[in-house]
Short mmCIF file of C-alpha atoms in Angstrom, two decimals:
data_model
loop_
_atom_site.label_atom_id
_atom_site.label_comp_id
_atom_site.label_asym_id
_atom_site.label_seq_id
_atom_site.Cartn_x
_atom_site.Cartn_y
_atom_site.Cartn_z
CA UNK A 1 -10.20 5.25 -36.47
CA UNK A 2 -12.54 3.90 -33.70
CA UNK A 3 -12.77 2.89 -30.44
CA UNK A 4 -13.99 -0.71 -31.30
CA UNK A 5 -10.36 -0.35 -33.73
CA UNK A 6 -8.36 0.68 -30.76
CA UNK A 7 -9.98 -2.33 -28.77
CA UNK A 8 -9.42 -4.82 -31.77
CA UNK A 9 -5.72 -3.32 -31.08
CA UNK A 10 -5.55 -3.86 -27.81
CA UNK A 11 -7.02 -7.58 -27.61
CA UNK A 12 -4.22 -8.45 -29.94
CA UNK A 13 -1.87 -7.25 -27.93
CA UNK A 14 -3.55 -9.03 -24.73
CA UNK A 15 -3.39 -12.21 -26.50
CA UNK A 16 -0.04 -12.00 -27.76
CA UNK A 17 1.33 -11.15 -23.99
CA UNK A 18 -0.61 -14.17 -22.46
CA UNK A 19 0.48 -16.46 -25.22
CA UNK A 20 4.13 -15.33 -24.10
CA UNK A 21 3.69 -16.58 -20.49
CA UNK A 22 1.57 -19.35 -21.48
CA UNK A 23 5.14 -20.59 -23.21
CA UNK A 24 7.14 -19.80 -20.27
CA UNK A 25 4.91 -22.07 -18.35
CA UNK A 26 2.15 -20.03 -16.54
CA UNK A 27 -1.27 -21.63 -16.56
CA UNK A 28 -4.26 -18.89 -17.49
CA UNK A 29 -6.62 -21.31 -17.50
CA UNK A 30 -9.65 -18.69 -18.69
CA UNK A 31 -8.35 -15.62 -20.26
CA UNK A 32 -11.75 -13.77 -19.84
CA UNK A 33 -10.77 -10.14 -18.04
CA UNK A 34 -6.86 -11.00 -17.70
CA UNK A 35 -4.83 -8.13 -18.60
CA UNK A 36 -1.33 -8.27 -18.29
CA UNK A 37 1.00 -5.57 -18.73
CA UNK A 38 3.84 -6.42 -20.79
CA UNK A 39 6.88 -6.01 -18.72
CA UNK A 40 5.31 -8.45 -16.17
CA UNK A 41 7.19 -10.90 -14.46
CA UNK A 42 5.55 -13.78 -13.64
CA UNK A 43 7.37 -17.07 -12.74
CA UNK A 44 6.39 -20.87 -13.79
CA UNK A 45 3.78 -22.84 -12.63
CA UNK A 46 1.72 -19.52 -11.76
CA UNK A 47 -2.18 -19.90 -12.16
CA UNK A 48 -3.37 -16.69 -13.41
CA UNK A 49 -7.56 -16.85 -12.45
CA UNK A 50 -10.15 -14.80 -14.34
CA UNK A 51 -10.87 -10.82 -13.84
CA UNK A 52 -6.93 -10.67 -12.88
CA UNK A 53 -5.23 -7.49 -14.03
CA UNK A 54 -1.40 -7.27 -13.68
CA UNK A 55 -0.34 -3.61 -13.58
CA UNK A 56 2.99 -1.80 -14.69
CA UNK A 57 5.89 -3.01 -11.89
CA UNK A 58 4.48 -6.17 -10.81
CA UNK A 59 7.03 -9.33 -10.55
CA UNK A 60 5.16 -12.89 -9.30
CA UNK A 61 7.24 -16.08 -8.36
CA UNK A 62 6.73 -19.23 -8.67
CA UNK A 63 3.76 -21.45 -7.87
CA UNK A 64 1.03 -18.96 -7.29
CA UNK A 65 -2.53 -18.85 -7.77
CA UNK A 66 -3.55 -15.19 -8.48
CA UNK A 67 -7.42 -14.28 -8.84
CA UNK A 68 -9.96 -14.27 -9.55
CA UNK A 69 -10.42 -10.52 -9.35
CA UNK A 70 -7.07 -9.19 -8.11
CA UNK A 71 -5.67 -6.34 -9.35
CA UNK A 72 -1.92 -5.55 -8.56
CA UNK A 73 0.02 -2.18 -9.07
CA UNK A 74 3.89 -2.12 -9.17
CA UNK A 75 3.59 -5.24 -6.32
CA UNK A 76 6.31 -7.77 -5.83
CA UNK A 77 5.00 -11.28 -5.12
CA UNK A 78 6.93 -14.41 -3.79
CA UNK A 79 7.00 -17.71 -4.32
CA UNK A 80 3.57 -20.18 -3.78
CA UNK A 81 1.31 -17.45 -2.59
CA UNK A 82 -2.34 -17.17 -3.10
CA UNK A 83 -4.19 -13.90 -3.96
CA UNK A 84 -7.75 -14.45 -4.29
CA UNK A 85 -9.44 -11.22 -4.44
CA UNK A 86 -7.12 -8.73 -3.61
CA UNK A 87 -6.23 -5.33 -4.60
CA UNK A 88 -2.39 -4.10 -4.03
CA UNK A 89 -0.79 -0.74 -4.24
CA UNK A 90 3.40 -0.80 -4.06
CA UNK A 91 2.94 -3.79 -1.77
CA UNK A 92 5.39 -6.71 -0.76
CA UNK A 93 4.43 -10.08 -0.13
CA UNK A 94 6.46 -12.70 0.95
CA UNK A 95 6.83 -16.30 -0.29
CA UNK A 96 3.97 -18.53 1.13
CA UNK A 97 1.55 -15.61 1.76
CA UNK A 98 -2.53 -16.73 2.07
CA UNK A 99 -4.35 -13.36 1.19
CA UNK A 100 -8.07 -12.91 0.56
CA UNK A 101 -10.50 -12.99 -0.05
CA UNK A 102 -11.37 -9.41 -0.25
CA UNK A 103 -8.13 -7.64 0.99
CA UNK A 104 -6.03 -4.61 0.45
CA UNK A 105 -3.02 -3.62 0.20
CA UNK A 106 -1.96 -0.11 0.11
CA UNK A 107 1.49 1.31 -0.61
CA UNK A 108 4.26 0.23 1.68
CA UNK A 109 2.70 -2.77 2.87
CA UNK A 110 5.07 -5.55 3.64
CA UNK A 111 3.81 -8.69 4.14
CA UNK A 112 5.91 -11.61 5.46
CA UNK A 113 5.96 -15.07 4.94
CA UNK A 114 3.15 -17.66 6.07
CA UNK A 115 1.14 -14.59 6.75
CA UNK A 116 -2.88 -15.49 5.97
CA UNK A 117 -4.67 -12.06 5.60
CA UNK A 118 -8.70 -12.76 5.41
CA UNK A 119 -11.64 -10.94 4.53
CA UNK A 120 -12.35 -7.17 4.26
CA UNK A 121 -8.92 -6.93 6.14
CA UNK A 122 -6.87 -3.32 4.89
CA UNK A 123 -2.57 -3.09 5.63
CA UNK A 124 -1.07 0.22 5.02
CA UNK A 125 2.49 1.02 5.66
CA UNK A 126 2.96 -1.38 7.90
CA UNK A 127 5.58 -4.24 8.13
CA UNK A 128 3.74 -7.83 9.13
CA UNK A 129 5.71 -10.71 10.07
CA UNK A 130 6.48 -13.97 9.46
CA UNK A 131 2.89 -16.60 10.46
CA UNK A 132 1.13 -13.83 11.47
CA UNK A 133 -2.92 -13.64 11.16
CA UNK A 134 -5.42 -11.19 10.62
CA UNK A 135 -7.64 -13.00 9.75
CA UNK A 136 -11.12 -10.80 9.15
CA UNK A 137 -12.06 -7.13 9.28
CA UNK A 138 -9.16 -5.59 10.28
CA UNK A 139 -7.27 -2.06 9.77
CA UNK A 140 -3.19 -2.50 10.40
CA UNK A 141 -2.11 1.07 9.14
CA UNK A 142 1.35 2.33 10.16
CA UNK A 143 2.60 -0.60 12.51
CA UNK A 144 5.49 -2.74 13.09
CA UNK A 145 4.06 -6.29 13.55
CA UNK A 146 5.92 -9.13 14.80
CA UNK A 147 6.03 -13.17 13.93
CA UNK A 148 3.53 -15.14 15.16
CA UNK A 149 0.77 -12.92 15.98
CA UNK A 150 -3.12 -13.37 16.32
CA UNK A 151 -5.78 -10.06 15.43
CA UNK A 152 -8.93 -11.18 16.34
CA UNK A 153 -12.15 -9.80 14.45
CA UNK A 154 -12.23 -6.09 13.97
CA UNK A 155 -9.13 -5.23 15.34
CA UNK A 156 -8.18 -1.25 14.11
CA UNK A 157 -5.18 0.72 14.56
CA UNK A 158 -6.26 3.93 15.20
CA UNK A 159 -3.37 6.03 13.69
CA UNK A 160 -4.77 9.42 12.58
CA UNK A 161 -5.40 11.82 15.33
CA UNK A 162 -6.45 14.67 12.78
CA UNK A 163 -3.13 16.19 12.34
CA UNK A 164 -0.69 13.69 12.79
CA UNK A 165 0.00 9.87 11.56
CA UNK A 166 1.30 7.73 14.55
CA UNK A 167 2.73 3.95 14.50
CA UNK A 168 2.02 0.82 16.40
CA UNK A 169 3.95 -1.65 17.50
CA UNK A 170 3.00 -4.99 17.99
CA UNK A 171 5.70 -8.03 19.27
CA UNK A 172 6.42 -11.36 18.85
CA UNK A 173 3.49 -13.76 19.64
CA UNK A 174 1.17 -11.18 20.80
CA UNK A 175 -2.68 -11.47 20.54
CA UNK A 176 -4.90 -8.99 19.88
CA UNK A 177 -8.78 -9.36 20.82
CA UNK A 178 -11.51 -9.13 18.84
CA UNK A 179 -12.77 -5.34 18.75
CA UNK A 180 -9.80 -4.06 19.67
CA UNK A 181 -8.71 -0.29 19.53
CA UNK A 182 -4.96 0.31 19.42
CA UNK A 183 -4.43 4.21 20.00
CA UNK A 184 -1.43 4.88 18.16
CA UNK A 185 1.26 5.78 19.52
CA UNK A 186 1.22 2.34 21.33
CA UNK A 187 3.61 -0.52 22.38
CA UNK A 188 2.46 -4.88 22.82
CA UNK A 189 5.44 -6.05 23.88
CA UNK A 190 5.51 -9.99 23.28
CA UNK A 191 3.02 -12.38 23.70
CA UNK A 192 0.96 -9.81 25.12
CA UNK A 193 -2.86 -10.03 25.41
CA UNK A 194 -5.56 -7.45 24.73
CA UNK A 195 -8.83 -8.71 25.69
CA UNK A 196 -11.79 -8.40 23.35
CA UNK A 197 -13.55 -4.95 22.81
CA UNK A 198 -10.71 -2.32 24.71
CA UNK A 199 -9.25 0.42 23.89
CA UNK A 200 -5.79 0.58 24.27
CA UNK A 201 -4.02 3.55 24.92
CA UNK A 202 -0.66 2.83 27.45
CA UNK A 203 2.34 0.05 26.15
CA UNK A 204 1.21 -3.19 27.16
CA UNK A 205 4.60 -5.02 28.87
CA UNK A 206 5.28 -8.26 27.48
CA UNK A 207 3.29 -11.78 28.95
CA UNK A 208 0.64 -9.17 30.13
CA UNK A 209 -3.14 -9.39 29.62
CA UNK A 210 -4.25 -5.34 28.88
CA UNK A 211 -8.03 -4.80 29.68
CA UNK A 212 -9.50 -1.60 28.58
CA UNK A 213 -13.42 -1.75 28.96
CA UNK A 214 -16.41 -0.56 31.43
CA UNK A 215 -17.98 -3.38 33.63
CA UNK A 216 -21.11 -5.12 32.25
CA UNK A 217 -24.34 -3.09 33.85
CA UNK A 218 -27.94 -5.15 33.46
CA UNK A 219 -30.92 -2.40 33.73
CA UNK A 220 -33.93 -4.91 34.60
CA UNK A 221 -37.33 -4.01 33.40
CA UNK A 222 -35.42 -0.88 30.85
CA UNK A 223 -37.08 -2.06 27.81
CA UNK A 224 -40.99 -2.27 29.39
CA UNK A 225 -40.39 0.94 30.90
CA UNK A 226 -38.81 3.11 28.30
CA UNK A 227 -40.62 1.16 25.11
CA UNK A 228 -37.56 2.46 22.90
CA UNK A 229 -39.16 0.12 19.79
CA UNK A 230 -41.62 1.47 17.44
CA UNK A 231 -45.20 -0.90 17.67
CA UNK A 232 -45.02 -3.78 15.11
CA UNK A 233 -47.60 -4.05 12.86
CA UNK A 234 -47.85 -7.85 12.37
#
């Protein structure tokens, strides 16, 4: 007849799922914030880590350590993965995935296995292979990444031209510089370099180093004689 009824209801029902998984061998060390829906599948020797919420769909192997703070949504996990702060949409991660902290992943991304996904890094509909890295602040949206490839720092895949989605593909072994632009539609064939800060916007051929940036101009004396600062006071 209240809400504090309803979430007397509910809390029973929280308990009485996590006491269920507890007995098929999943650790939730601290239940504080875990919420578990109730067709969950979550194998043994899973750690389930405070503020985790396991949405409708999910299914989690064996050996994991999920949370703190991840929230998954109709996501199928592998075996011995770690999720430590990560938010996933209709997502598929391989066994021996390393994601987080602090990444996404929206529907239709497929992650593969021994991939390591870091920080304030974002995959959307795109298929990432087996040992690949991206390791920190990086977009993959709508590509076809190969094994064994390196995105360096801030790496985007620019696939929205403002009418039309367009993929990227990326090969075996190839690395991608930091501050990298891929202009979708765009082919790095393997082991392919792009060097730090260009925009790419022809295929790169295979064991080639693509470099897609102005030369470095030094304007002596610009600062004294255009004063673009404002004075300091102190």
């Amino acid at each position: 007849n209240s809400r504090y009824q309803l979430y007397e209801l509910n809390e029973m029902l929280r308990r009485k799922i996590i006491r269920k998984h507890m007995d098929n061998g999943v650790s939730i060390p601290c239940t504080d914030g875990v919420m578990i829906d109730d067709e969950a599948e979550i194998g043994a020797d899973t750690v389930i880590l405070p503020g985790t919420i396991i949405k409708e769909g999910c299914r989690i192997g064996s050996g994991c350590t999920i949370g703190p703070n991840t929230v998954l949504f109709k996501t199928t996990v592998g075996n011995n993965c770690v999720l430590n702060s990560v938010q996933a949409e209709e997502a598929q991660v391989a066994d021996n995935a390393d994601l987080g902290p602090f990444v996404h992943l929206r529907p239709l991304a497929n992650i593969g296995e021994f991939v390591h996904c870091g920080n304030f890094t974002e995959i959307k509909n795109a298929n990432i292979g087996a040992h690949t890295s991206v390791s920190h602040l990086t977009y993959v949206g709508d590509s076809d990444v190969g094994t064994g490839v390196n995105f360096g720092c801030g790496t985007v895949t620019v696939n929205f031209n403002g009418k039309t989605k367009n993929r990227c593909v990326i090969g075996n072994d190839a690395f991608i510089g930091c501050n990298t632009n891929l202009i979708a539609p765009v082919t790095v064939g393997d082991r392919a370099y792009t060097a730090a800060g260009s925009t790419i916007t022809e295929d790169v051929p295979e064991d080639s180093l693509s470099i897609a940036r102005e030369r470095q101009t030094n304007k002596e004396n610009w600062v004294k004689e255009k004063k673009p600062y404002r004075e300091k006071k102190y």
